[in-house]
């Protein structure tokens, strides 16, 4: 990629952030619309889970393929293709005649979305080569997530109450088209120095692993062990096959030696934990505010602002802290705030008081605002630039997998606690919901504790040493392969 002026780099960052905005906004807007979907399409709890997880599951399954493909054939080309598919998928979602078709069209959206965020992050990584400038750019990237959280519930609530749930997908159309035109005009093409070969077997194993695991979790409360055991077995077999097959490939879908870096491995687990907490938090909160408190979609959106605004404000601060002091302090703040938020709901029933509900939302927003920048920065900063697409795709995959598992696990916990008879009356459902959601809040507190613990363990001198050794091995392997080809 040619050296760009400061203004051009800022423009590239803005264009990449537009793609993140529509992808992130889509999830937050949809969460506010879940009760409306439940009523209009007669959806069960598992049906609501699939409207979210069908998207995040396909996204998680294809992100690494998209990252490596972009490194091979051109990041700008793949990014533009993703904008086209995502925008088309959004249009189809708005026309879905029933829940099944909505789930299918959400999967089309996800195919496009898989070509956006990891590729955009790879473009940003190659555009901002100075570590401090890159950290600040990633902080801005994280702030867009906060912006989507702040705008999503409000925009979604307004659209659902005034027009209907189908209108939430219309927001993506003008933004997607504008981003497509700006990318064509201003974003330069870039590729990895040496193209990576496709890994179709690895890709199939990843899809089988994520899909079967999610299906087993979501459907477990609704069926017998005989119906879910095959899916769980397939997930285990796929994982074992992936661990055995990938190291044997000269150019695997994901080089497992990445995980010899303690910061990279820590960032991966932190991403899964933090985004599992986010997915579960939004899922439980939306259903509680509208189905238990009886708020409208717009009122529920306003109640989500105490979480969204701190996320928006803390993300750029986290980026600056990562650039100046490293990732440890932001991760400690993130893990501590998210743990306390979960404990407020698990131990003190924060839902029962407006003051504690507000405090729980603010703490979670602060924690999530601080966690994004250190995840992304750690995932890409210790890797050779030639691996930027794959490394950023692993970070993005971890986020989406975490959100998928968060919705699946907490939705399954909720479905197991809320009996079918509870749906017959509002009073019965409201009484059952609070007690049924209690284990879910404990899970969210545990996710925060994982972030806190790994924030300490994977940011010290020992951890940085493992990252340096892993980077040397990866670069040495790349150079030896290149020498063999040249010979």
CSV table of C-alpha atoms in Angstrom, one decimal:
chain,number,residue,atom,x,y,z
A,1,UNK,CA,0.0,0.0,0.0
A,2,UNK,CA,1.4,3.4,-0.9
A,3,UNK,CA,2.2,6.0,1.8
A,4,UNK,CA,-0.8,8.2,2.3
A,5,UNK,CA,-1.1,11.7,3.6
A,6,UNK,CA,-2.6,12.3,7.1
A,7,UNK,CA,-5.9,13.5,5.7
A,8,UNK,CA,-6.2,10.5,3.3
A,9,UNK,CA,-5.4,8.1,6.2
A,10,UNK,CA,-8.2,9.7,8.3
A,11,UNK,CA,-10.6,9.3,5.3
A,12,UNK,CA,-9.7,5.6,5.0
A,13,UNK,CA,-10.3,5.2,8.7
A,14,UNK,CA,-13.7,6.9,8.4
A,15,UNK,CA,-14.7,4.7,5.5
A,16,UNK,CA,-13.7,1.5,7.4
A,17,UNK,CA,-15.6,2.8,10.4
A,18,UNK,CA,-18.8,3.1,8.2
A,19,UNK,CA,-18.7,-0.6,7.6
A,20,UNK,CA,-18.3,-1.3,11.3
A,21,UNK,CA,-21.2,1.0,12.1
A,22,UNK,CA,-23.7,-0.8,9.9
A,23,UNK,CA,-22.6,-4.2,11.1
A,24,UNK,CA,-22.6,-3.2,14.8
A,25,UNK,CA,-25.8,-1.1,14.5
A,26,UNK,CA,-27.6,-4.1,12.9
A,27,UNK,CA,-27.1,-6.2,16.0
A,28,UNK,CA,-28.0,-3.6,18.6
A,29,UNK,CA,-31.1,-2.5,16.6
A,30,UNK,CA,-32.2,-6.1,16.2
A,31,UNK,CA,-32.0,-6.7,19.9
A,32,UNK,CA,-34.5,-3.9,20.6
A,33,UNK,CA,-36.9,-5.4,18.0
A,34,UNK,CA,-36.8,-8.9,19.5
A,35,UNK,CA,-40.1,-8.6,21.5
A,36,UNK,CA,-41.8,-7.2,18.4
A,37,UNK,CA,-40.5,-10.1,16.3
A,38,UNK,CA,-41.7,-12.5,19.0
A,39,UNK,CA,-45.2,-11.2,18.9
A,40,UNK,CA,-45.6,-10.7,15.1
A,41,UNK,CA,-43.9,-13.9,14.0
A,42,UNK,CA,-44.9,-16.0,17.0
A,43,UNK,CA,-41.3,-16.8,17.8
A,44,UNK,CA,-40.1,-18.9,20.8
A,45,UNK,CA,-37.0,-18.0,22.8
A,46,UNK,CA,-34.9,-20.3,20.6
A,47,UNK,CA,-36.4,-18.6,17.5
A,48,UNK,CA,-35.2,-15.3,18.8
A,49,UNK,CA,-31.8,-16.8,19.6
A,50,UNK,CA,-31.5,-18.0,16.0
A,51,UNK,CA,-32.3,-14.6,14.5
A,52,UNK,CA,-29.2,-13.3,16.2
A,53,UNK,CA,-27.0,-16.4,16.2
A,54,UNK,CA,-27.6,-17.3,12.5
A,55,UNK,CA,-25.9,-14.0,11.7
A,56,UNK,CA,-23.0,-14.2,14.2
A,57,UNK,CA,-22.5,-17.9,13.6
A,58,UNK,CA,-22.0,-17.5,9.8
A,59,UNK,CA,-19.9,-14.4,10.5
A,60,UNK,CA,-17.6,-16.2,12.9
A,61,UNK,CA,-17.3,-19.2,10.5
A,62,UNK,CA,-16.2,-17.1,7.5
A,63,UNK,CA,-14.1,-14.3,9.0
A,64,UNK,CA,-10.8,-16.1,8.7
A,65,UNK,CA,-11.5,-17.2,5.2
A,66,UNK,CA,-12.4,-13.6,4.3
A,67,UNK,CA,-9.2,-12.3,6.0
A,68,UNK,CA,-6.9,-14.7,4.1
A,69,UNK,CA,-8.8,-14.2,0.8
A,70,UNK,CA,-8.4,-10.4,1.2
A,71,UNK,CA,-4.7,-10.8,1.8
A,72,UNK,CA,-4.5,-12.9,-1.4
A,73,UNK,CA,-6.7,-11.2,-4.0
A,74,UNK,CA,-6.9,-7.6,-2.6
A,75,UNK,CA,-8.4,-6.1,0.5
A,76,UNK,CA,-10.3,-3.3,-1.3
A,77,UNK,CA,-11.9,-5.8,-3.7
A,78,UNK,CA,-13.1,-8.1,-0.9
A,79,UNK,CA,-14.3,-5.1,1.2
A,80,UNK,CA,-16.4,-3.8,-1.7
A,81,UNK,CA,-17.9,-7.2,-2.4
A,82,UNK,CA,-18.8,-7.4,1.3
A,83,UNK,CA,-20.6,-4.1,1.2
A,84,UNK,CA,-22.7,-5.2,-1.8
A,85,UNK,CA,-23.7,-8.6,-0.2
A,86,UNK,CA,-24.4,-7.0,3.2
A,87,UNK,CA,-26.6,-4.3,1.7
A,88,UNK,CA,-28.5,-6.8,-0.4
A,89,UNK,CA,-29.0,-9.1,2.6
A,90,UNK,CA,-30.4,-6.2,4.6
A,91,UNK,CA,-32.9,-5.5,1.9
A,92,UNK,CA,-34.0,-9.2,1.9
A,93,UNK,CA,-34.3,-9.2,5.7
A,94,UNK,CA,-36.8,-6.3,5.5
A,95,UNK,CA,-38.9,-8.4,3.1
A,96,UNK,CA,-38.8,-11.7,5.0
A,97,UNK,CA,-42.3,-13.3,5.1
A,98,UNK,CA,-41.7,-15.4,8.2
A,99,UNK,CA,-39.1,-16.3,10.9
A,100,UNK,CA,-37.4,-19.0,8.8
A,101,UNK,CA,-36.8,-16.7,5.9
A,102,UNK,CA,-35.6,-14.0,8.2
A,103,UNK,CA,-33.0,-16.4,9.6
A,104,UNK,CA,-31.9,-17.4,6.1
A,105,UNK,CA,-31.6,-13.7,5.0
A,106,UNK,CA,-29.6,-13.0,8.2
A,107,UNK,CA,-27.2,-15.6,7.0
A,108,UNK,CA,-26.9,-13.8,3.6
A,109,UNK,CA,-26.1,-10.6,5.6
A,110,UNK,CA,-23.4,-12.4,7.5
A,111,UNK,CA,-21.7,-13.6,4.3
A,112,UNK,CA,-21.3,-9.9,3.4
A,113,UNK,CA,-20.4,-8.9,7.0
A,114,UNK,CA,-17.6,-11.5,7.1
A,115,UNK,CA,-15.9,-9.5,4.3
A,116,UNK,CA,-16.1,-6.2,6.1
A,117,UNK,CA,-14.8,-5.9,9.7
A,118,UNK,CA,-11.7,-8.1,9.5
A,119,UNK,CA,-10.8,-6.7,6.1
A,120,UNK,CA,-11.4,-3.1,7.3
A,121,UNK,CA,-9.1,-3.8,10.3
A,122,UNK,CA,-6.4,-5.2,8.0
A,123,UNK,CA,-6.7,-2.0,5.8
A,124,UNK,CA,-6.4,0.1,8.9
A,125,UNK,CA,-3.4,-1.9,10.2
A,126,UNK,CA,-1.6,-1.4,6.8
A,127,UNK,CA,-2.6,2.2,6.6
A,128,UNK,CA,-1.4,3.2,10.1
A,129,UNK,CA,2.0,1.7,10.4
A,130,UNK,CA,3.2,3.8,13.4
A,131,UNK,CA,2.2,1.9,16.6
A,132,UNK,CA,0.9,4.9,18.5
A,133,UNK,CA,-1.1,6.2,15.6
A,134,UNK,CA,-2.4,2.7,15.0
A,135,UNK,CA,-3.5,2.4,18.7
A,136,UNK,CA,-5.4,5.8,18.4
A,137,UNK,CA,-7.0,4.6,15.1
A,138,UNK,CA,-8.1,1.4,16.8
A,139,UNK,CA,-9.5,3.5,19.7
A,140,UNK,CA,-11.6,5.4,17.2
A,141,UNK,CA,-12.7,2.1,15.7
A,142,UNK,CA,-13.8,1.0,19.2
A,143,UNK,CA,-15.7,4.2,19.7
A,144,UNK,CA,-17.8,3.4,16.7
A,145,UNK,CA,-19.0,0.3,18.5
A,146,UNK,CA,-20.0,2.5,21.3
A,147,UNK,CA,-21.7,4.9,18.9
A,148,UNK,CA,-23.7,1.9,17.4
A,149,UNK,CA,-24.7,1.0,21.0
A,150,UNK,CA,-25.9,4.5,21.7
A,151,UNK,CA,-27.7,5.0,18.4
A,152,UNK,CA,-28.9,1.5,17.9
A,153,UNK,CA,-31.4,1.2,20.7
A,154,UNK,CA,-32.8,4.7,20.0
A,155,UNK,CA,-33.0,4.3,16.3
A,156,UNK,CA,-34.3,0.8,16.6
A,157,UNK,CA,-36.9,1.8,19.2
A,158,UNK,CA,-38.1,4.7,17.2
A,159,UNK,CA,-38.4,2.7,14.0
A,160,UNK,CA,-40.1,-0.3,15.7
A,161,UNK,CA,-42.6,1.8,17.5
A,162,UNK,CA,-43.4,4.1,14.5
A,163,UNK,CA,-42.9,1.9,11.4
A,164,UNK,CA,-42.3,-1.7,12.5
A,165,UNK,CA,-39.4,-4.1,12.9
A,166,UNK,CA,-38.8,-4.4,9.1
A,167,UNK,CA,-37.6,-0.8,9.0
A,168,UNK,CA,-34.6,-1.5,11.1
A,169,UNK,CA,-32.9,-3.1,8.1
A,170,UNK,CA,-33.5,-0.1,5.9
A,171,UNK,CA,-30.9,1.9,7.9
A,172,UNK,CA,-28.1,-0.2,6.3
A,173,UNK,CA,-29.0,0.6,2.7
A,174,UNK,CA,-27.9,4.3,2.4
A,175,UNK,CA,-24.8,3.8,4.6
A,176,UNK,CA,-23.8,0.7,2.7
A,177,UNK,CA,-24.1,2.3,-0.7
A,178,UNK,CA,-22.3,5.5,0.5
A,179,UNK,CA,-19.4,3.3,1.9
A,180,UNK,CA,-19.2,1.4,-1.4
A,181,UNK,CA,-18.8,4.5,-3.5
A,182,UNK,CA,-16.3,6.1,-1.1
A,183,UNK,CA,-14.2,2.9,-1.0
A,184,UNK,CA,-14.1,2.7,-4.8
A,185,UNK,CA,-13.0,6.3,-5.0
A,186,UNK,CA,-10.5,6.7,-2.0
A,187,UNK,CA,-9.3,3.4,-0.6
A,188,UNK,CA,-6.1,2.1,-2.3
A,189,UNK,CA,-5.8,-1.6,-3.1
A,190,UNK,CA,-3.4,-3.7,-0.9
A,191,UNK,CA,-2.4,-7.3,-0.7
A,192,UNK,CA,-0.1,-9.4,1.4
A,193,UNK,CA,3.5,-9.7,-0.1
A,194,UNK,CA,2.8,-13.4,-0.8
A,195,UNK,CA,-0.6,-14.9,-1.4
A,196,UNK,CA,-1.8,-17.6,0.9
A,197,UNK,CA,-3.4,-20.8,-0.5
A,198,UNK,CA,-7.0,-21.6,0.3
A,199,UNK,CA,-7.7,-24.3,3.0
A,200,UNK,CA,-11.1,-25.7,2.2
A,201,UNK,CA,-10.9,-28.6,4.6
A,202,UNK,CA,-10.0,-26.3,7.5
A,203,UNK,CA,-12.8,-24.0,6.5
A,204,UNK,CA,-15.4,-26.9,6.5
A,205,UNK,CA,-14.1,-28.1,9.9
A,206,UNK,CA,-14.5,-24.5,11.4
A,207,UNK,CA,-18.1,-24.3,10.0
A,208,UNK,CA,-18.9,-27.8,11.4
A,209,UNK,CA,-17.5,-26.9,14.8
A,210,UNK,CA,-19.2,-23.6,15.3
A,211,UNK,CA,-22.5,-24.7,13.8
A,212,UNK,CA,-22.9,-28.0,15.7
A,213,UNK,CA,-21.8,-26.4,19.0
A,214,UNK,CA,-24.3,-23.6,18.7
A,215,UNK,CA,-27.1,-25.9,17.7
A,216,UNK,CA,-26.5,-28.2,20.6
A,217,UNK,CA,-26.5,-25.3,23.1
A,218,UNK,CA,-29.6,-23.6,21.7
A,219,UNK,CA,-31.7,-26.7,21.3
A,220,UNK,CA,-30.7,-28.5,24.5
A,221,UNK,CA,-33.5,-27.0,26.7
A,222,UNK,CA,-36.1,-28.0,24.1
A,223,UNK,CA,-35.2,-31.6,23.3
A,224,UNK,CA,-33.8,-34.8,24.7
A,225,UNK,CA,-30.2,-35.7,25.0
A,226,UNK,CA,-30.7,-38.0,22.0
A,227,UNK,CA,-31.5,-35.1,19.8
A,228,UNK,CA,-28.6,-32.9,20.9
A,229,UNK,CA,-25.9,-35.5,21.5
A,230,UNK,CA,-25.1,-35.9,17.8
A,231,UNK,CA,-24.5,-32.2,17.4
A,232,UNK,CA,-22.3,-32.1,20.5
A,233,UNK,CA,-20.3,-35.2,19.2
A,234,UNK,CA,-19.9,-33.5,15.8
A,235,UNK,CA,-18.5,-30.4,17.5
A,236,UNK,CA,-16.0,-32.5,19.5
A,237,UNK,CA,-14.9,-34.5,16.4
A,238,UNK,CA,-14.5,-31.3,14.3
A,239,UNK,CA,-12.4,-29.7,17.0
A,240,UNK,CA,-10.1,-32.7,17.3
A,241,UNK,CA,-9.8,-33.0,13.5
A,242,UNK,CA,-9.0,-29.3,13.2
A,243,UNK,CA,-6.2,-29.5,15.8
A,244,UNK,CA,-4.8,-32.5,14.0
A,245,UNK,CA,-5.2,-31.3,10.4
A,246,UNK,CA,-4.1,-27.6,10.5
A,247,UNK,CA,-0.5,-28.1,11.8
A,248,UNK,CA,0.1,-30.5,8.9
A,249,UNK,CA,-0.7,-27.9,6.3
A,250,UNK,CA,2.1,-25.6,4.9
A,251,UNK,CA,-0.4,-22.7,4.8
A,252,UNK,CA,-3.3,-23.4,7.1
A,253,UNK,CA,-6.5,-21.4,7.5
A,254,UNK,CA,-5.1,-20.4,10.9
A,255,UNK,CA,-1.6,-21.1,11.9
A,256,UNK,CA,-1.9,-22.6,15.4
A,257,UNK,CA,1.5,-21.2,16.2
A,258,UNK,CA,-0.1,-17.8,16.6
A,259,UNK,CA,-1.3,-19.2,20.0
A,260,UNK,CA,2.2,-19.7,21.2
A,261,UNK,CA,2.0,-16.0,21.9
A,262,UNK,CA,0.5,-15.5,25.3
A,263,UNK,CA,-0.8,-12.0,24.5
A,264,UNK,CA,-2.4,-13.3,21.3
A,265,UNK,CA,-4.0,-16.3,23.1
A,266,UNK,CA,-5.1,-14.1,25.9
A,267,UNK,CA,-6.7,-11.6,23.5
A,268,UNK,CA,-8.6,-14.4,21.8
A,269,UNK,CA,-10.0,-15.7,25.1
A,270,UNK,CA,-10.7,-12.2,26.4
A,271,UNK,CA,-12.6,-11.4,23.1
A,272,UNK,CA,-14.7,-14.6,23.5
A,273,UNK,CA,-15.5,-13.8,27.1
A,274,UNK,CA,-16.2,-10.1,26.7
A,275,UNK,CA,-18.4,-10.5,23.7
A,276,UNK,CA,-20.2,-13.5,25.2
A,277,UNK,CA,-21.0,-11.1,28.1
A,278,UNK,CA,-22.2,-8.4,25.6
A,279,UNK,CA,-24.4,-10.8,23.6
A,280,UNK,CA,-26.0,-12.2,26.8
A,281,UNK,CA,-26.4,-8.8,28.4
A,282,UNK,CA,-28.2,-7.3,25.5
A,283,UNK,CA,-30.4,-10.4,25.1
A,284,UNK,CA,-31.5,-10.6,28.7
A,285,UNK,CA,-31.9,-6.8,29.1
A,286,UNK,CA,-34.0,-6.4,26.0
A,287,UNK,CA,-36.4,-9.1,27.0
A,288,UNK,CA,-36.5,-7.9,30.6
A,289,UNK,CA,-37.2,-4.3,29.8
A,290,UNK,CA,-40.0,-5.0,27.3
A,291,UNK,CA,-41.5,-8.3,28.4
A,292,UNK,CA,-41.2,-7.9,32.2
A,293,UNK,CA,-41.3,-4.1,32.8
A,294,UNK,CA,-43.7,-3.6,29.9
A,295,UNK,CA,-41.8,-0.8,28.2
A,296,UNK,CA,-42.1,0.2,24.6
A,297,UNK,CA,-39.2,-0.4,22.2
A,298,UNK,CA,-38.4,3.3,22.4
A,299,UNK,CA,-38.4,3.4,26.2
A,300,UNK,CA,-36.3,0.3,26.3
A,301,UNK,CA,-33.8,2.0,23.9
A,302,UNK,CA,-33.6,4.9,26.3
A,303,UNK,CA,-32.9,2.6,29.2
A,304,UNK,CA,-29.9,1.1,27.2
A,305,UNK,CA,-28.2,4.5,27.0
A,306,UNK,CA,-26.5,4.3,30.4
A,307,UNK,CA,-24.7,1.3,29.0
A,308,UNK,CA,-24.1,2.7,25.5
A,309,UNK,CA,-22.8,6.1,26.3
A,310,UNK,CA,-19.9,5.0,28.6
A,311,UNK,CA,-18.9,2.5,25.9
A,312,UNK,CA,-18.8,5.3,23.4
A,313,UNK,CA,-16.8,7.6,25.7
A,314,UNK,CA,-14.4,5.0,27.1
A,315,UNK,CA,-13.3,3.4,23.8
A,316,UNK,CA,-11.1,6.2,22.5
A,317,UNK,CA,-9.7,6.7,26.0
A,318,UNK,CA,-8.8,3.0,26.0
A,319,UNK,CA,-7.1,3.4,22.7
A,320,UNK,CA,-4.9,6.2,24.0
A,321,UNK,CA,-4.0,4.2,27.1
A,322,UNK,CA,-3.0,1.2,25.0
A,323,UNK,CA,-0.8,3.5,22.9
A,324,UNK,CA,0.9,5.2,25.8
A,325,UNK,CA,0.9,2.6,28.6
A,326,UNK,CA,0.1,-0.8,27.0
A,327,UNK,CA,-3.0,-3.0,27.3
A,328,UNK,CA,-2.9,-4.0,31.0
A,329,UNK,CA,-4.6,-1.0,32.6
A,330,UNK,CA,-7.6,-1.0,30.1
A,331,UNK,CA,-8.1,-4.7,30.6
A,332,UNK,CA,-8.0,-4.4,34.4
A,333,UNK,CA,-10.6,-1.7,34.3
A,334,UNK,CA,-12.7,-3.6,31.8
A,335,UNK,CA,-12.6,-6.9,33.7
A,336,UNK,CA,-13.3,-5.3,37.0
A,337,UNK,CA,-16.3,-3.2,35.8
A,338,UNK,CA,-17.9,-6.1,34.0
A,339,UNK,CA,-17.5,-8.5,37.0
A,340,UNK,CA,-19.1,-6.0,39.4
A,341,UNK,CA,-21.9,-5.4,36.9
A,342,UNK,CA,-22.7,-9.1,36.7
A,343,UNK,CA,-22.5,-9.5,40.5
A,344,UNK,CA,-25.0,-6.6,41.0
A,345,UNK,CA,-27.6,-8.6,39.0
A,346,UNK,CA,-26.6,-12.0,40.3
A,347,UNK,CA,-26.3,-11.2,44.0
A,348,UNK,CA,-28.4,-8.1,44.6
A,349,UNK,CA,-31.1,-8.4,41.9
A,350,UNK,CA,-30.3,-5.0,40.4
A,351,UNK,CA,-33.4,-5.2,38.2
A,352,UNK,CA,-35.7,-4.6,41.2
A,353,UNK,CA,-34.5,-1.0,41.7
A,354,UNK,CA,-34.0,1.7,39.1
A,355,UNK,CA,-30.9,3.0,40.9
A,356,UNK,CA,-29.1,-0.4,40.9
A,357,UNK,CA,-30.3,-1.2,37.3
A,358,UNK,CA,-28.8,2.1,36.2
A,359,UNK,CA,-25.5,1.4,38.0
A,360,UNK,CA,-25.3,-2.1,36.5
A,361,UNK,CA,-25.8,-0.7,33.0
A,362,UNK,CA,-23.2,2.0,33.5
A,363,UNK,CA,-20.6,-0.4,34.9
A,364,UNK,CA,-21.1,-2.8,32.0
A,365,UNK,CA,-20.8,0.0,29.5
A,366,UNK,CA,-17.5,1.2,31.1
A,367,UNK,CA,-16.1,-2.3,31.1
A,368,UNK,CA,-17.0,-3.0,27.5
A,369,UNK,CA,-15.7,0.4,26.3
A,370,UNK,CA,-12.3,-0.4,27.7
A,371,UNK,CA,-12.0,-3.9,26.4
A,372,UNK,CA,-12.1,-3.6,22.6
A,373,UNK,CA,-9.0,-1.6,21.9
A,374,UNK,CA,-6.5,-3.9,23.8
A,375,UNK,CA,-8.1,-7.0,22.1
A,376,UNK,CA,-7.5,-5.6,18.6
A,377,UNK,CA,-4.1,-4.0,19.3
A,378,UNK,CA,-2.7,-7.2,20.9
A,379,UNK,CA,-4.0,-9.4,18.2
A,380,UNK,CA,-2.3,-7.5,15.3
A,381,UNK,CA,0.7,-5.7,16.8
A,382,UNK,CA,2.8,-8.7,17.6
A,383,UNK,CA,2.3,-10.3,14.2
A,384,UNK,CA,4.2,-9.7,10.9
A,385,UNK,CA,2.3,-7.3,8.6
A,386,UNK,CA,2.1,-10.2,6.1
A,387,UNK,CA,-0.2,-11.9,8.5
A,388,UNK,CA,-2.3,-8.9,9.4
A,389,UNK,CA,-5.4,-10.1,7.6
A,390,UNK,CA,-5.4,-13.5,9.3
A,391,UNK,CA,-4.5,-12.1,12.7
A,392,UNK,CA,-7.3,-9.5,12.7
A,393,UNK,CA,-9.7,-12.1,11.4
A,394,UNK,CA,-8.9,-14.3,14.4
A,395,UNK,CA,-9.7,-11.4,16.7
A,396,UNK,CA,-12.9,-10.7,14.9
A,397,UNK,CA,-13.8,-14.4,14.8
A,398,UNK,CA,-13.3,-14.5,18.6
A,399,UNK,CA,-15.7,-11.6,19.0
A,400,UNK,CA,-18.4,-13.1,16.9
A,401,UNK,CA,-18.0,-16.6,18.4
A,402,UNK,CA,-18.2,-15.1,21.9
A,403,UNK,CA,-21.4,-13.2,21.0
A,404,UNK,CA,-22.9,-16.3,19.4
A,405,UNK,CA,-22.1,-18.4,22.5
A,406,UNK,CA,-23.3,-15.7,24.9
A,407,UNK,CA,-26.8,-15.6,23.2
A,408,UNK,CA,-26.9,-19.4,22.9
A,409,UNK,CA,-25.8,-20.2,26.5
A,410,UNK,CA,-27.8,-17.4,28.3
A,411,UNK,CA,-30.8,-18.0,26.0
A,412,UNK,CA,-30.7,-21.7,26.9
A,413,UNK,CA,-30.4,-21.0,30.6
A,414,UNK,CA,-33.4,-18.6,30.3
A,415,UNK,CA,-35.5,-21.1,28.3
A,416,UNK,CA,-34.7,-23.9,30.8
A,417,UNK,CA,-35.9,-21.7,33.7
A,418,UNK,CA,-39.0,-20.2,32.0
A,419,UNK,CA,-41.5,-23.0,31.6
A,420,UNK,CA,-43.9,-23.1,28.6
A,421,UNK,CA,-46.9,-22.4,31.0
A,422,UNK,CA,-45.3,-19.2,32.1
A,423,UNK,CA,-45.9,-17.6,28.7
A,424,UNK,CA,-49.7,-18.0,29.2
A,425,UNK,CA,-49.9,-14.9,31.5
A,426,UNK,CA,-47.9,-11.7,31.8
A,427,UNK,CA,-47.7,-12.0,35.6
A,428,UNK,CA,-46.4,-15.5,35.6
A,429,UNK,CA,-43.8,-14.8,32.9
A,430,UNK,CA,-42.6,-11.7,34.8
A,431,UNK,CA,-42.2,-13.5,38.0
A,432,UNK,CA,-40.4,-16.5,36.4
A,433,UNK,CA,-38.1,-14.4,34.2
A,434,UNK,CA,-36.1,-12.7,37.0
A,435,UNK,CA,-35.3,-16.0,38.9
A,436,UNK,CA,-34.7,-17.8,35.6
A,437,UNK,CA,-32.2,-15.2,34.5
A,438,UNK,CA,-30.1,-15.3,37.7
A,439,UNK,CA,-27.7,-18.1,36.5
A,440,UNK,CA,-27.2,-16.0,33.4
A,441,UNK,CA,-25.9,-13.0,35.4
A,442,UNK,CA,-23.5,-15.3,37.2
A,443,UNK,CA,-22.1,-16.4,33.9
A,444,UNK,CA,-21.7,-12.8,32.9
A,445,UNK,CA,-19.8,-12.1,36.1
A,446,UNK,CA,-17.5,-15.0,35.4
A,447,UNK,CA,-16.8,-13.7,31.9
A,448,UNK,CA,-15.7,-10.4,33.5
A,449,UNK,CA,-13.5,-12.3,35.9
A,450,UNK,CA,-11.8,-14.1,33.0
A,451,UNK,CA,-11.0,-10.7,31.3
A,452,UNK,CA,-9.6,-9.4,34.6
A,453,UNK,CA,-7.4,-12.4,35.3
A,454,UNK,CA,-6.0,-12.7,31.7
A,455,UNK,CA,-5.5,-8.9,31.7
A,456,UNK,CA,-2.9,-9.5,34.5
A,457,UNK,CA,-1.4,-12.8,33.2
A,458,UNK,CA,-0.9,-12.0,29.5
A,459,UNK,CA,0.5,-8.4,29.7
A,460,UNK,CA,3.7,-8.9,31.6
A,461,UNK,CA,7.4,-9.4,30.6
A,462,UNK,CA,7.0,-13.2,30.2
A,463,UNK,CA,4.0,-12.8,27.9
A,464,UNK,CA,5.8,-10.2,25.7
A,465,UNK,CA,8.7,-12.6,25.4
A,466,UNK,CA,6.4,-15.4,24.1
A,467,UNK,CA,4.9,-12.9,21.6
A,468,UNK,CA,8.4,-12.0,20.3
A,469,UNK,CA,9.4,-15.6,19.9
A,470,UNK,CA,6.1,-16.5,18.1
A,471,UNK,CA,6.6,-13.6,15.7
A,472,UNK,CA,10.1,-14.7,14.9
A,473,UNK,CA,8.9,-18.2,14.2
A,474,UNK,CA,6.1,-17.0,11.9
A,475,UNK,CA,8.4,-14.6,10.0
A,476,UNK,CA,11.1,-17.3,9.7
A,477,UNK,CA,8.6,-19.8,8.3
A,478,UNK,CA,7.4,-17.2,5.8
A,479,UNK,CA,10.9,-16.4,4.6
A,480,UNK,CA,11.9,-20.0,4.3
A,481,UNK,CA,8.8,-20.8,2.2
A,482,UNK,CA,9.6,-17.8,0.1
A,483,UNK,CA,13.2,-18.9,-0.4
A,484,UNK,CA,12.0,-22.3,-1.4
A,485,UNK,CA,9.7,-20.8,-4.0
A,486,UNK,CA,12.4,-18.5,-5.4
A,487,UNK,CA,14.8,-21.4,-5.6
